[in-house]
């Protein structure tokens, strides 16, 4: 009892979630959450697998899948996002596809030039700028295993935007 309560009263108990959970610190967006968001009551069993603060996808797999899976992003969420919010993430686009250098530098004006579904950055098109006729591309790639006239497949063979 004395690890949380004082010897004088039950009131004012303190609880070190980080120590009790094996490392999951209640910071950022997790700080104001009620216990029931992650635990069942009254036994406090976890609703999710145990995770440390850098393992966001353990609980947020659906959030990750919606925006990141198709683009092959890592699951190290805090390298782009903060613990406070998913919004306002920093992102080095050139680490995944060079839009600020090479042939694509200054060839676009907004995200929507390539990302054809609003707020779905896993979806993109190469064909809004690269007017490759399907017949010509089909003929050029007829010997390529798995070829299809789809931007995601263009990217799988041309990940740096080069031919």
PDB file of N, CA and C in Angstrom, residues 73-118:
ATOM      1  N   UNK A  73       5.954   3.000 -45.266  1.00  0.00           N
ATOM      2  CA  UNK A  73       6.552   3.776 -44.189  1.00  0.00           C
ATOM      3  C   UNK A  73       6.892   2.871 -43.009  1.00  0.00           C
ATOM      4  N   UNK A  74       7.909   3.237 -42.234  1.00  0.00           N
ATOM      5  CA  UNK A  74       8.230   2.455 -41.043  1.00  0.00           C
ATOM      6  C   UNK A  74       7.171   2.668 -39.966  1.00  0.00           C
ATOM      7  N   UNK A  75       7.215   1.833 -38.954  1.00  0.00           N
ATOM      8  CA  UNK A  75       6.255   1.951 -37.856  1.00  0.00           C
ATOM      9  C   UNK A  75       6.853   2.710 -36.677  1.00  0.00           C
ATOM     10  N   UNK A  76       7.886   3.469 -36.916  1.00  0.00           N
ATOM     11  CA  UNK A  76       8.485   4.319 -35.889  1.00  0.00           C
ATOM     12  C   UNK A  76       7.785   5.670 -35.936  1.00  0.00           C
ATOM     13  N   UNK A  77       6.574   5.709 -35.444  1.00  0.00           N
ATOM     14  CA  UNK A  77       5.681   6.866 -35.583  1.00  0.00           C
ATOM     15  C   UNK A  77       6.286   8.164 -35.062  1.00  0.00           C
ATOM     16  N   UNK A  78       7.008   8.083 -33.946  1.00  0.00           N
ATOM     17  CA  UNK A  78       7.519   9.303 -33.322  1.00  0.00           C
ATOM     18  C   UNK A  78       8.678   9.931 -34.094  1.00  0.00           C
ATOM     19  N   UNK A  79       9.126   9.285 -35.163  1.00  0.00           N
ATOM     20  CA  UNK A  79      10.139   9.935 -35.994  1.00  0.00           C
ATOM     21  C   UNK A  79       9.510  11.027 -36.860  1.00  0.00           C
ATOM     22  N   UNK A  80       8.195  10.987 -37.070  1.00  0.00           N
ATOM     23  CA  UNK A  80       7.486  12.034 -37.828  1.00  0.00           C
ATOM     24  C   UNK A  80       6.438  12.750 -36.978  1.00  0.00           C
ATOM     25  N   UNK A  81       5.754  12.011 -36.109  1.00  0.00           N
ATOM     26  CA  UNK A  81       4.672  12.546 -35.284  1.00  0.00           C
ATOM     27  C   UNK A  81       5.176  12.847 -33.876  1.00  0.00           C
ATOM     28  N   UNK A  82       4.368  13.560 -33.120  1.00  0.00           N
ATOM     29  CA  UNK A  82       4.665  13.766 -31.702  1.00  0.00           C
ATOM     30  C   UNK A  82       3.727  12.889 -30.880  1.00  0.00           C
ATOM     31  N   UNK A  83       4.028  12.747 -29.607  1.00  0.00           N
ATOM     32  CA  UNK A  83       3.156  11.980 -28.715  1.00  0.00           C
ATOM     33  C   UNK A  83       1.866  12.729 -28.423  1.00  0.00           C
ATOM     34  N   UNK A  84       1.813  14.016 -28.769  1.00  0.00           N
ATOM     35  CA  UNK A  84       0.633  14.832 -28.492  1.00  0.00           C
ATOM     36  C   UNK A  84      -0.462  14.692 -29.541  1.00  0.00           C
ATOM     37  N   UNK A  85      -0.089  14.509 -30.810  1.00  0.00           N
ATOM     38  CA  UNK A  85      -1.093  14.497 -31.876  1.00  0.00           C
ATOM     39  C   UNK A  85      -0.523  13.849 -33.129  1.00  0.00           C
ATOM     40  N   UNK A  86      -1.414  13.326 -33.948  1.00  0.00           N
ATOM     41  CA  UNK A  86      -1.000  12.814 -35.266  1.00  0.00           C
ATOM     42  C   UNK A  86      -0.839  13.970 -36.241  1.00  0.00           C
ATOM     43  N   UNK A  87      -1.540  15.071 -35.981  1.00  0.00           N
ATOM     44  CA  UNK A  87      -1.521  16.213 -36.896  1.00  0.00           C
ATOM     45  C   UNK A  87      -0.172  16.917 -36.869  1.00  0.00           C
ATOM     46  N   UNK A  88       0.139  17.576 -37.966  1.00  0.00           N
ATOM     47  CA  UNK A  88       1.354  18.375 -38.027  1.00  0.00           C
ATOM     48  C   UNK A  88       2.625  17.563 -38.079  1.00  0.00           C
ATOM     49  N   UNK A  89       2.551  16.370 -38.631  1.00  0.00           N
ATOM     50  CA  UNK A  89       3.735  15.517 -38.711  1.00  0.00           C
ATOM     51  C   UNK A  89       4.781  16.131 -39.624  1.00  0.00           C
ATOM     52  N   UNK A  90       6.026  15.947 -39.248  1.00  0.00           N
ATOM     53  CA  UNK A  90       7.106  16.347 -40.144  1.00  0.00           C
ATOM     54  C   UNK A  90       7.440  15.139 -41.012  1.00  0.00           C
ATOM     55  N   UNK A  91       7.813  15.391 -42.234  1.00  0.00           N
ATOM     56  CA  UNK A  91       8.013  14.282 -43.156  1.00  0.00           C
ATOM     57  C   UNK A  91       9.058  14.663 -44.190  1.00  0.00           C
ATOM     58  N   UNK A  92      10.086  13.867 -44.315  1.00  0.00           N
ATOM     59  CA  UNK A  92      11.112  14.080 -45.327  1.00  0.00           C
ATOM     60  C   UNK A  92      10.716  13.290 -46.567  1.00  0.00           C
ATOM     61  N   UNK A  93       9.965  13.934 -47.446  1.00  0.00           N
ATOM     62  CA  UNK A  93       9.459  13.255 -48.637  1.00  0.00           C
ATOM     63  C   UNK A  93      10.591  12.663 -49.466  1.00  0.00           C
ATOM     64  N   UNK A  94      11.714  13.356 -49.557  1.00  0.00           N
ATOM     65  CA  UNK A  94      12.831  12.874 -50.371  1.00  0.00           C
ATOM     66  C   UNK A  94      13.397  11.548 -49.890  1.00  0.00           C
ATOM     67  N   UNK A  95      13.194  11.208 -48.626  1.00  0.00           N
ATOM     68  CA  UNK A  95      13.663   9.919 -48.132  1.00  0.00           C
ATOM     69  C   UNK A  95      12.878   8.770 -48.760  1.00  0.00           C
ATOM     70  N   UNK A  96      11.673   9.058 -49.255  1.00  0.00           N
ATOM     71  CA  UNK A  96      10.834   8.029 -49.860  1.00  0.00           C
ATOM     72  C   UNK A  96      10.695   8.198 -51.365  1.00  0.00           C
ATOM     73  N   UNK A  97      10.624   9.432 -51.811  1.00  0.00           N
ATOM     74  CA  UNK A  97      10.541   9.717 -53.239  1.00  0.00           C
ATOM     75  C   UNK A  97      11.002  11.154 -53.459  1.00  0.00           C
ATOM     76  N   UNK A  98      11.956  11.361 -54.361  1.00  0.00           N
ATOM     77  CA  UNK A  98      12.579  12.683 -54.507  1.00  0.00           C
ATOM     78  C   UNK A  98      11.706  13.692 -55.246  1.00  0.00           C
ATOM     79  N   UNK A  99      10.978  14.512 -54.498  1.00  0.00           N
ATOM     80  CA  UNK A  99      10.180  15.560 -55.142  1.00  0.00           C
ATOM     81  C   UNK A  99      10.850  16.922 -55.040  1.00  0.00           C
ATOM     82  N   UNK A 100      11.885  17.013 -54.219  1.00  0.00           N
ATOM     83  CA  UNK A 100      12.581  18.289 -54.044  1.00  0.00           C
ATOM     84  C   UNK A 100      13.949  18.299 -54.709  1.00  0.00           C
ATOM     85  N   UNK A 101      14.220  17.278 -55.501  1.00  0.00           N
ATOM     86  CA  UNK A 101      15.486  17.197 -56.221  1.00  0.00           C
ATOM     87  C   UNK A 101      15.262  16.379 -57.490  1.00  0.00           C
ATOM     88  N   UNK A 102      16.226  16.389 -58.365  1.00  0.00           N
ATOM     89  CA  UNK A 102      16.146  15.599 -59.587  1.00  0.00           C
ATOM     90  C   UNK A 102      15.049  16.076 -60.515  1.00  0.00           C
ATOM     91  N   UNK A 103      14.532  15.157 -61.307  1.00  0.00           N
ATOM     92  CA  UNK A 103      13.545  15.485 -62.341  1.00  0.00           C
ATOM     93  C   UNK A 103      12.245  16.036 -61.776  1.00  0.00           C
ATOM     94  N   UNK A 104      11.916  15.720 -60.528  1.00  0.00           N
ATOM     95  CA  UNK A 104      10.643  16.149 -59.950  1.00  0.00           C
ATOM     96  C   UNK A 104      10.729  17.480 -59.206  1.00  0.00           C
ATOM     97  N   UNK A 105      11.934  18.026 -59.075  1.00  0.00           N
ATOM     98  CA  UNK A 105      12.105  19.302 -58.384  1.00  0.00           C
ATOM     99  C   UNK A 105      11.334  20.395 -59.112  1.00  0.00           C
ATOM    100  N   UNK A 106      10.492  21.091 -58.374  1.00  0.00           N
ATOM    101  CA  UNK A 106       9.671  22.193 -58.885  1.00  0.00           C
ATOM    102  C   UNK A 106       8.710  21.767 -59.997  1.00  0.00           C
ATOM    103  N   UNK A 107       8.442  20.470 -60.108  1.00  0.00           N
ATOM    104  CA  UNK A 107       7.506  19.984 -61.125  1.00  0.00           C
ATOM    105  C   UNK A 107       6.103  19.814 -60.562  1.00  0.00           C
ATOM    106  N   UNK A 108       5.886  20.197 -59.333  1.00  0.00           N
ATOM    107  CA  UNK A 108       4.589  20.042 -58.672  1.00  0.00           C
ATOM    108  C   UNK A 108       4.304  21.308 -57.870  1.00  0.00           C
ATOM    109  N   UNK A 109       3.029  21.538 -57.603  1.00  0.00           N
ATOM    110  CA  UNK A 109       2.649  22.720 -56.826  1.00  0.00           C
ATOM    111  C   UNK A 109       1.922  22.368 -55.532  1.00  0.00           C
ATOM    112  N   UNK A 110       1.322  21.180 -55.468  1.00  0.00           N
ATOM    113  CA  UNK A 110       0.628  20.772 -54.248  1.00  0.00           C
ATOM    114  C   UNK A 110       0.659  19.254 -54.138  1.00  0.00           C
ATOM    115  N   UNK A 111       0.357  18.754 -52.965  1.00  0.00           N
ATOM    116  CA  UNK A 111       0.326  17.308 -52.735  1.00  0.00           C
ATOM    117  C   UNK A 111      -0.638  16.620 -53.698  1.00  0.00           C
ATOM    118  N   UNK A 112      -1.747  17.311 -54.007  1.00  0.00           N
ATOM    119  CA  UNK A 112      -2.776  16.727 -54.863  1.00  0.00           C
ATOM    120  C   UNK A 112      -2.307  16.521 -56.304  1.00  0.00           C
ATOM    121  N   UNK A 113      -1.190  17.102 -56.694  1.00  0.00           N
ATOM    122  CA  UNK A 113      -0.663  16.842 -58.034  1.00  0.00           C
ATOM    123  C   UNK A 113      -0.357  15.362 -58.218  1.00  0.00           C
ATOM    124  N   UNK A 114       0.078  14.716 -57.162  1.00  0.00           N
ATOM    125  CA  UNK A 114       0.414  13.289 -57.232  1.00  0.00           C
ATOM    126  C   UNK A 114      -0.545  12.419 -56.418  1.00  0.00           C
ATOM    127  N   UNK A 115      -0.960  12.926 -55.260  1.00  0.00           N
ATOM    128  CA  UNK A 115      -1.844  12.153 -54.380  1.00  0.00           C
ATOM    129  C   UNK A 115      -3.286  12.454 -54.775  1.00  0.00           C
ATOM    130  N   UNK A 116      -3.882  11.504 -55.474  1.00  0.00           N
ATOM    131  CA  UNK A 116      -5.163  11.722 -56.142  1.00  0.00           C
ATOM    132  C   UNK A 116      -6.391  11.541 -55.260  1.00  0.00           C
ATOM    133  N   UNK A 117      -6.239  11.004 -54.072  1.00  0.00           N
ATOM    134  CA  UNK A 117      -7.354  10.863 -53.133  1.00  0.00           C
ATOM    135  C   UNK A 117      -7.030  11.740 -51.924  1.00  0.00           C
ATOM    136  N   UNK A 118      -7.822  12.773 -51.652  1.00  0.00           N
ATOM    137  CA  UNK A 118      -7.512  13.698 -50.558  1.00  0.00           C
ATOM    138  C   UNK A 118      -7.259  12.982 -49.235  1.00  0.00           C
TER     139      UNK A 118
END
